[in-house]
Short mmCIF file of C-alpha atoms in Angstrom, two decimals:
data_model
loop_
_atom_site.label_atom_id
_atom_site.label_comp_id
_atom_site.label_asym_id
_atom_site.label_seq_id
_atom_site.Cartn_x
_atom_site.Cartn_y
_atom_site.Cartn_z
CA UNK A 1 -42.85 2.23 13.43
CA UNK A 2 -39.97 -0.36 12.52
CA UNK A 3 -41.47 -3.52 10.18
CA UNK A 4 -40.00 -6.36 8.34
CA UNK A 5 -39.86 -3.88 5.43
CA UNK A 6 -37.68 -1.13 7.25
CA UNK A 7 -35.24 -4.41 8.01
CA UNK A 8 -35.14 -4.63 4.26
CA UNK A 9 -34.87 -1.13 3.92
CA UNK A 10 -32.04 -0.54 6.27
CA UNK A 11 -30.36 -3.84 4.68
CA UNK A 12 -30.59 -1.89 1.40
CA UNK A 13 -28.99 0.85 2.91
CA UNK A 14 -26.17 -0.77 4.31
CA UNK A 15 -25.62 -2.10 0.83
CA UNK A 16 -25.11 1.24 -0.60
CA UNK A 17 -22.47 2.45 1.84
CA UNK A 18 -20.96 -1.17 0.54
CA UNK A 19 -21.52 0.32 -3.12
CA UNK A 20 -22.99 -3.30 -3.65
CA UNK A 21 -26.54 -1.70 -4.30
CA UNK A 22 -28.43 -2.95 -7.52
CA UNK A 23 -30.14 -0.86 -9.31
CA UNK A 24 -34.15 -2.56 -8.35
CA UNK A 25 -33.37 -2.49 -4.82
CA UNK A 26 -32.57 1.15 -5.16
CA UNK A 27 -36.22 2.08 -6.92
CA UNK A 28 -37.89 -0.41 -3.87
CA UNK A 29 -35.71 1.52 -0.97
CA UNK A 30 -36.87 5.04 -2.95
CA UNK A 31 -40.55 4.21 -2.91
CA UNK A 32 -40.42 2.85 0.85
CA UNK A 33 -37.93 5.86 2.08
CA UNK A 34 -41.14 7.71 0.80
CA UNK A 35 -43.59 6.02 3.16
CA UNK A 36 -41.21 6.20 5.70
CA UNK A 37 -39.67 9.07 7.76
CA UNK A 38 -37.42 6.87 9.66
CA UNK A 39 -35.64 5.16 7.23
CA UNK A 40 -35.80 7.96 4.88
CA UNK A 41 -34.10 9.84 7.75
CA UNK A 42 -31.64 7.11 7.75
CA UNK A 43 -31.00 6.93 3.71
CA UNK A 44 -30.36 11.10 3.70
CA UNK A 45 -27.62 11.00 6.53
CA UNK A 46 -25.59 7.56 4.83
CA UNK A 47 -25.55 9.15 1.48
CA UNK A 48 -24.56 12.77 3.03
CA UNK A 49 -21.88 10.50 4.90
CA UNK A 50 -20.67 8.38 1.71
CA UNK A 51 -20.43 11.67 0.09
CA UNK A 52 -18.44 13.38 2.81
CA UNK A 53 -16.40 10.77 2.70
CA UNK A 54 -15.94 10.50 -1.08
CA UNK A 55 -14.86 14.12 -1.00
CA UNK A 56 -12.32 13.58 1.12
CA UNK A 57 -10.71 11.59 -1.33
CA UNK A 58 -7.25 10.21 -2.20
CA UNK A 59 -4.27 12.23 -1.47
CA UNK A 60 -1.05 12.61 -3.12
CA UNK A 61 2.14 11.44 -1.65
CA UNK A 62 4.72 14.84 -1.05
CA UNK A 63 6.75 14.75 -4.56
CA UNK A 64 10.33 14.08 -2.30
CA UNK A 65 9.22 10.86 -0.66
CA UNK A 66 10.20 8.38 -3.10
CA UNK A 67 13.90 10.05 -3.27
CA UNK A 68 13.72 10.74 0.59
CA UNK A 69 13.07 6.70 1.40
CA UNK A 70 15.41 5.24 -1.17
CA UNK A 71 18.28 7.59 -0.14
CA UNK A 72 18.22 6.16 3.51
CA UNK A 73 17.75 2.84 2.48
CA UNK A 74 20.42 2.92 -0.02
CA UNK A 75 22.73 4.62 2.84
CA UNK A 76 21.44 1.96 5.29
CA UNK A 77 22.08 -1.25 3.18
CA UNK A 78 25.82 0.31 1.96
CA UNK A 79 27.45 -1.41 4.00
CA UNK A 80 25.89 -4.89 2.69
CA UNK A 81 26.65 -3.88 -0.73
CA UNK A 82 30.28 -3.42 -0.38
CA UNK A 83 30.28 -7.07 0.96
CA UNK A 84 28.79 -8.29 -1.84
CA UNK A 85 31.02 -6.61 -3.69
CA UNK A 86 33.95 -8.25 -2.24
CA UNK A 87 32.61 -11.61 -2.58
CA UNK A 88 32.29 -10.61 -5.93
CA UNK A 89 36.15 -9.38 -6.31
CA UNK A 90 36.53 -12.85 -4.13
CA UNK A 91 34.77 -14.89 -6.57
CA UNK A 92 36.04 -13.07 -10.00
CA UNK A 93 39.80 -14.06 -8.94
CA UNK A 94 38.86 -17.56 -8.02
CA UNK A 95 37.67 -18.01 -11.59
CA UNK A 96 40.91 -16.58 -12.59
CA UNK A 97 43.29 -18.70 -10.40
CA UNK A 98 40.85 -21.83 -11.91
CA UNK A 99 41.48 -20.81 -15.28
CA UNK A 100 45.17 -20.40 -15.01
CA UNK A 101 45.43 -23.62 -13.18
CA UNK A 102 43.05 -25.38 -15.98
CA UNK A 103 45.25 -23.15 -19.22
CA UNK A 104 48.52 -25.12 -17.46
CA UNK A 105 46.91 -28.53 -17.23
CA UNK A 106 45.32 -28.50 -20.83
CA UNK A 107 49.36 -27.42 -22.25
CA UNK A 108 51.20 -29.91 -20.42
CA UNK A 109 48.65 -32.34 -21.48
CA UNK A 110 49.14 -30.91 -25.11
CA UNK A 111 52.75 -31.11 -24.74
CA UNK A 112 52.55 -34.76 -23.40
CA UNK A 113 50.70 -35.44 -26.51
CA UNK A 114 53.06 -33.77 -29.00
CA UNK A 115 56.07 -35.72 -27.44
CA UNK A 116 54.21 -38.89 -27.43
CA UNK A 117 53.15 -38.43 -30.92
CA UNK A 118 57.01 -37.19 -32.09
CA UNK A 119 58.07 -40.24 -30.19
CA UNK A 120 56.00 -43.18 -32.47
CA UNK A 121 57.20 -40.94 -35.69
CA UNK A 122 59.45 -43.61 -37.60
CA UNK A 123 63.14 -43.56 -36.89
CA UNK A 124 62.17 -41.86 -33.94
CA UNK A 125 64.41 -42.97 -30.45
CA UNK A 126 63.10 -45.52 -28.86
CA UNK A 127 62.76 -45.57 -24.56
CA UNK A 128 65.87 -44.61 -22.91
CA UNK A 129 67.02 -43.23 -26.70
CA UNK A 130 66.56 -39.56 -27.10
CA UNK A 131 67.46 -39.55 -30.44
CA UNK A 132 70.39 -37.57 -30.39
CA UNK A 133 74.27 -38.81 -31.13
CA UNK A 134 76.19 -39.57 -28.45
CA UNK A 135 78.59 -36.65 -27.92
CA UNK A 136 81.56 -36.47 -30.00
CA UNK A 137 80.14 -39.42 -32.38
CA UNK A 138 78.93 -37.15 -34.99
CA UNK B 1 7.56 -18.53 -7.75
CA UNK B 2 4.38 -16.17 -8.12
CA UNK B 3 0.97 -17.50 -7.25
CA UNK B 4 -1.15 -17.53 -10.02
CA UNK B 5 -3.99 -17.16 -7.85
CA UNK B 6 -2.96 -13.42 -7.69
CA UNK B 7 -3.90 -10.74 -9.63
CA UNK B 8 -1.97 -9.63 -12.77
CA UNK B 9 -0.74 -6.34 -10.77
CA UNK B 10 -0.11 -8.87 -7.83
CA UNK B 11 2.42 -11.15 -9.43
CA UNK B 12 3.78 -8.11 -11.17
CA UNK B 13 4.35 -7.25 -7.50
CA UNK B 14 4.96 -10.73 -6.55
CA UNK B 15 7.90 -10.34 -9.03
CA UNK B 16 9.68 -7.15 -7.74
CA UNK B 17 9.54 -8.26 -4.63
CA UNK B 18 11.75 -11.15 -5.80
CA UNK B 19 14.08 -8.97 -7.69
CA UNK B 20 14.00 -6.47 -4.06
CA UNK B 21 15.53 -10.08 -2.29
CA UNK B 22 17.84 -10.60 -4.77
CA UNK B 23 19.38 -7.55 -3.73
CA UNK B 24 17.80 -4.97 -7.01
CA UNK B 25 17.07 -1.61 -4.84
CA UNK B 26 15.34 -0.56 -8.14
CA UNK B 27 12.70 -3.04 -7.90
CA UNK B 28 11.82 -1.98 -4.53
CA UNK B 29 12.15 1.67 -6.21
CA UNK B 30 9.23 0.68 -8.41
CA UNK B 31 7.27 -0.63 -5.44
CA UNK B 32 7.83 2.80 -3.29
CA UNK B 33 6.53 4.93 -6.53
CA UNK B 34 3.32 2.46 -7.19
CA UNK B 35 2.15 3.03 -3.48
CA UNK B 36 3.37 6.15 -2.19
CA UNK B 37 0.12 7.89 -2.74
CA UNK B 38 -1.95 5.26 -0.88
CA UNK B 39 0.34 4.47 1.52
CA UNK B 40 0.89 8.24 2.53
CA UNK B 41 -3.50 8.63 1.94
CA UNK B 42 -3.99 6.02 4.94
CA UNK B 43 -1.14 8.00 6.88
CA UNK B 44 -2.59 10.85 6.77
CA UNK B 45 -6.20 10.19 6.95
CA UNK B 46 -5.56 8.34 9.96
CA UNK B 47 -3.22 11.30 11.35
CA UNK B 48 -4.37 14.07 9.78
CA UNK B 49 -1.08 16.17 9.95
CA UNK B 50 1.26 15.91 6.73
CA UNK B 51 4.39 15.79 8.56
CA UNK B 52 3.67 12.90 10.22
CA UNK B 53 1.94 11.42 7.48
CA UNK B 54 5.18 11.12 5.45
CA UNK B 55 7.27 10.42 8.58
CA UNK B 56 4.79 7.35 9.18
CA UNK B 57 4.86 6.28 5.00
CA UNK B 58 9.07 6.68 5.12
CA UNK B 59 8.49 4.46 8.19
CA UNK B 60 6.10 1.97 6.48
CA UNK B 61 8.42 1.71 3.75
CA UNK B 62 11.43 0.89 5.18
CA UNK B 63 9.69 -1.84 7.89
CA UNK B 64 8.09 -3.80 4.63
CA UNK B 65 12.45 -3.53 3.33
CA UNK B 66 13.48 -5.00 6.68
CA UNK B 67 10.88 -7.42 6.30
CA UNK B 68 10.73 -8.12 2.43
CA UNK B 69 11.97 -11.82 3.55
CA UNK B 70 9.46 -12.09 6.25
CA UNK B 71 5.96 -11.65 3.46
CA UNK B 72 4.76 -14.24 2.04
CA UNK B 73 4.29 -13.70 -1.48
CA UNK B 74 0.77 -16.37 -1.50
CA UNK B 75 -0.55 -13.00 0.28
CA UNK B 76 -0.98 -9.93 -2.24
CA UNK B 77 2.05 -7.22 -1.48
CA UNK B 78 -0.70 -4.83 -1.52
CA UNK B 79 -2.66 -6.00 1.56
CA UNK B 80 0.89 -6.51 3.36
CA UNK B 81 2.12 -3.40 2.72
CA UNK B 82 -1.19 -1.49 3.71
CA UNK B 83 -1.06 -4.16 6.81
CA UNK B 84 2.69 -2.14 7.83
CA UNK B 85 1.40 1.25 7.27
CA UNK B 86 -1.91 1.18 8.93
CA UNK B 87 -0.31 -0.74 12.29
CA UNK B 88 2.22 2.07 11.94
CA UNK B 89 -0.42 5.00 12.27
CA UNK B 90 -2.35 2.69 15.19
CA UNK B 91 0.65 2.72 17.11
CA UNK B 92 1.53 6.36 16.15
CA UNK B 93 -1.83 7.30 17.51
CA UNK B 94 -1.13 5.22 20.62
CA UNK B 95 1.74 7.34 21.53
CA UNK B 96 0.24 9.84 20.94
CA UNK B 97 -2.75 9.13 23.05
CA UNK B 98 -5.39 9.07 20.58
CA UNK B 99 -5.52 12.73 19.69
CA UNK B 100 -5.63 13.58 16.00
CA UNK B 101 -5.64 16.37 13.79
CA UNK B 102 -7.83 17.27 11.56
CA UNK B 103 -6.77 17.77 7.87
CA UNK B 104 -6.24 20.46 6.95
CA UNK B 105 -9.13 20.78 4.03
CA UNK B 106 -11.26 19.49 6.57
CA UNK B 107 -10.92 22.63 9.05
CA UNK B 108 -11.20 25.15 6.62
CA UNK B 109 -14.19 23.75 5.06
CA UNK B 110 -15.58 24.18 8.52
CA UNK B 111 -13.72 27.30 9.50
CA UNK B 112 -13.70 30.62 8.26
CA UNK B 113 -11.77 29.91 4.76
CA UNK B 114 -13.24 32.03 1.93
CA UNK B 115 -11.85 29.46 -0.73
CA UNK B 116 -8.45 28.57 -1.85
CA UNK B 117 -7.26 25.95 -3.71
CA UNK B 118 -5.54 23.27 -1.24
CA UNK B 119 -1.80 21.80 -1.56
CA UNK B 120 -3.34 19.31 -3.69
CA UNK B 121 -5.03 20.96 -6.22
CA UNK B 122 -8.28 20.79 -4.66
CA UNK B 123 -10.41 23.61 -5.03
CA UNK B 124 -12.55 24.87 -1.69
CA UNK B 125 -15.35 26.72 -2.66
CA UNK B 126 -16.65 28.64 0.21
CA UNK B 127 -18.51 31.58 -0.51
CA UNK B 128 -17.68 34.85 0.82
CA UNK B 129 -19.19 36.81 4.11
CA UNK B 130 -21.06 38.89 1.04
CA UNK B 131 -22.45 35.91 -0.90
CA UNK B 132 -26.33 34.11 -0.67
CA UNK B 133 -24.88 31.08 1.35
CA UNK B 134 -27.10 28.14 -0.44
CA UNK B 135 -27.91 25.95 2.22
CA UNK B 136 -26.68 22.72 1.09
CA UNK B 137 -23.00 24.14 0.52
CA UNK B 138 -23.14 25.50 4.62
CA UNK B 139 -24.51 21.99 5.42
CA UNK B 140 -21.71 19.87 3.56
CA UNK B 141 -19.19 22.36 4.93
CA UNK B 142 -20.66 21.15 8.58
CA UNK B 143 -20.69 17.68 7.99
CA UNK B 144 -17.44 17.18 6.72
CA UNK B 145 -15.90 18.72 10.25
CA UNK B 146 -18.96 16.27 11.87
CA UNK B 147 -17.85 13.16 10.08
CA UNK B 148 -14.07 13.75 11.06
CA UNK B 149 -15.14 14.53 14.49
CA UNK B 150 -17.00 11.25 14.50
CA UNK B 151 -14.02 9.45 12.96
CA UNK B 152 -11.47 10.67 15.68
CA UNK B 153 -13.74 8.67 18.05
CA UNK B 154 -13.94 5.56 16.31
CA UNK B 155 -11.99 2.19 17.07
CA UNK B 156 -8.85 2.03 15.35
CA UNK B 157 -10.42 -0.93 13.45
CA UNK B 158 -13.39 0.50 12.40
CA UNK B 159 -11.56 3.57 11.04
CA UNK B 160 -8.80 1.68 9.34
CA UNK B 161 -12.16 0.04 7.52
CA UNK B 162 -13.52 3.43 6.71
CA UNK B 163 -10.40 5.00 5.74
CA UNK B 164 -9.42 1.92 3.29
CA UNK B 165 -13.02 1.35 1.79
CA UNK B 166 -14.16 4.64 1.38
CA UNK B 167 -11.02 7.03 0.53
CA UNK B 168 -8.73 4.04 -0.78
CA UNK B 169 -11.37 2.01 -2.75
CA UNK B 170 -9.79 -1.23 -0.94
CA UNK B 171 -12.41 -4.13 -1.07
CA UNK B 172 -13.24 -6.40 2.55
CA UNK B 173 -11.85 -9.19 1.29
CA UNK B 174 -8.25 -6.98 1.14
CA UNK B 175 -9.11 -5.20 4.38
CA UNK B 176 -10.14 -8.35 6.53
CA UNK B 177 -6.23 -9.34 4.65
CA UNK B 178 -5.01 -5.96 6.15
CA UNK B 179 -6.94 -6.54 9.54
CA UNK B 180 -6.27 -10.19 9.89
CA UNK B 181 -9.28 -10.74 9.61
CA UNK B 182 -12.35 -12.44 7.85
CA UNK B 183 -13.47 -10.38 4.76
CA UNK B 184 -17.30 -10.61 6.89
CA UNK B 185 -15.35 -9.47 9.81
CA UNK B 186 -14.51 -6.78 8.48
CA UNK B 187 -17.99 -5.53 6.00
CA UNK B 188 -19.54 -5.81 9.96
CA UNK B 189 -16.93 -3.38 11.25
CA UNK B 190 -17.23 -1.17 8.17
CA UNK B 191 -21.08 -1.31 8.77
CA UNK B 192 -20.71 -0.84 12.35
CA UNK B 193 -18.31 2.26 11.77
CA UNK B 194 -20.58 3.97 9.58
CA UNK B 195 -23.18 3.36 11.71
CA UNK B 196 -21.43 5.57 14.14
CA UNK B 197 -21.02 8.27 11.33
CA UNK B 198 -24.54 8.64 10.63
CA UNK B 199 -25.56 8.89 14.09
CA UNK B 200 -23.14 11.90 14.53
CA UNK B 201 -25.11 13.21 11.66
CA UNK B 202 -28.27 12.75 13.65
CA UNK B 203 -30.31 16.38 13.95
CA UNK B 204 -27.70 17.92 10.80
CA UNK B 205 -29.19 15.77 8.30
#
């Protein structure tokens, strides 16, 4: 016969196929399993079942699946790769078409400087003069 | 940007998966290794045949690649990933209209094995025709072709919740994540399931 104390009981053993069973409510399902068939009947077939299913266990993976799913996604995604590795080749010779166009810049900007600069020196030809003789005035 | 709310192993995951959609096949690598055992355990527990087991991981694996951009990385990689593979054995089993084998420890702990040691190490202790059977040993042997019996009839949902709590050591909160579901949602359907077990066990136990 079923009471408020079999609820409890079959609460309790609910809770340890959870594994969220504390140890007091263990000793208190114990003694009532004791006094009762039912739920003692109960208890025995959840703990043969959590341990059937313990036993089962964890398996381990087959030792080629790792190589076996990374080889047909690498060989999938090639494709995508060897784009990115033209944008890449793309890219790389942008920089170096920048950096040309910047080295040429920064020397006739040097040069600029290094005529305007031999231009002040004194004695130095002024506009329209570029300091040389006329020919056949030497 | 990782959520902190994850674990530490979840942003560590969190973080690979970044790397993976930055285009580093070597963090998604490191992702295959860290869950190829579970990922192939639900397989094959929800299966029960090897070769499809690995045909349904290699198949779980390469759906959470496709989708890497799809997962939201608020949600642990984990639960996602064990989301891909167990839909993948659900719809496997679909196909195959619902009819499953039973693992292969499984029948010859009920069969007529006289012990070996399984593919995984495993060792089977049956004793021989010659041998005082003790009667708990004969009794396990039963149950353990009883509860897989059982399991073959369960909803897909309940046994995804018995698979992942009891042979993966997955929490509710991560299945009801795996389910789409509330983590109560899914300690019910885990309760429920296993209240289906023990009845099979009804007049062995």
């Amino acid at each position: 016969m079923m009471d408020s104390s079999c609820d409890r009981a079959v609460g309790a053993i609910d809770e340890l196929g959870d594994g969220d069973l504390g140890r007091v409510k263990w000793l208190l399902l114990k003694r009532h399993a004791r006094k009762c068939k039912e739920c003692a009947g109960y208890l025995g077939r959840m703990e043969t079942l959590i341990e059937a299913l313990s036993e089962f266990g964890s398996v381990r993976a087959p030792e080629d699946l790792v190589d076996t799913v990374m080889a047909y996604l690498l060989s999938s995604v090639a494709p995508i790769e060897d784009h990115l590795v033209e944008v890449e080749h793309g890219r790389r010779n942008m920089f170096l078409v920048v950096g040309a166009a910047g080295l040429g810049v920064t020397a006739a900007v040097a040069l600029a400087i290094v005529r305007w600069v031999l231009g002040r020196a004194p004695g130095a030809a002024t506009d329209g003069d570029d300091g040389l003789a006329p020919i056949g005035t030497a | 940007m990782p959520n902190t709310r994850l674990s530490r192993d979840g942003r560590d995951d969190a973080r690979l998966v970044k790397r993976c959609r930055e285009g580093d096949a070597g963090a998604f690598e490191c992702l295959v290794r860290k869950y190829q055992d579970p990922v192939y355990g639900i397989a094959y527990r929800m299966v029960g045949d090897r070769e499809e087991a690995k045909d349904l991981a290699q198949e779980t694996f390469i759906n959470a690649f496709e989708g890497i951009d799809t997962f939201n990385s608020r949600m642990p990689f984990r639960a996602w990933l064990y989301r891909i593979g167990a839909n993948a054995s659900i719809d496997h089993l679909r196909r195959r209209g619902r009819v499953r084998d039973i693992p292969v420890e499984v029948a010859a702990a009920a069969g007529d094995s006289y012990g070996n040691q399984g593919e995984y190490g495993v060792v089977i202790e049956l004793p021989g025709p010659e041998t005082d059977i003790p009667e708990n040993v004969s009794v396990t042997n039963e149950t353990s072709g009883l509860v897989w019996d059982a399991l073959e009839q369960l909803p897909d949902h309940y046994r995804v919740a018995i698979v992942l709590h009891h042979m993966e050591g997955v929490s509710y909160a991560e299945i009801g994540r795996v389910l789409g579901v509330p983590r109560n949602t899914a300690k019910t359907w885990g309760h429920r399931a296993r209240g289906l077990l023990c009845e099979a066990l009804e007049g062995v136990v």
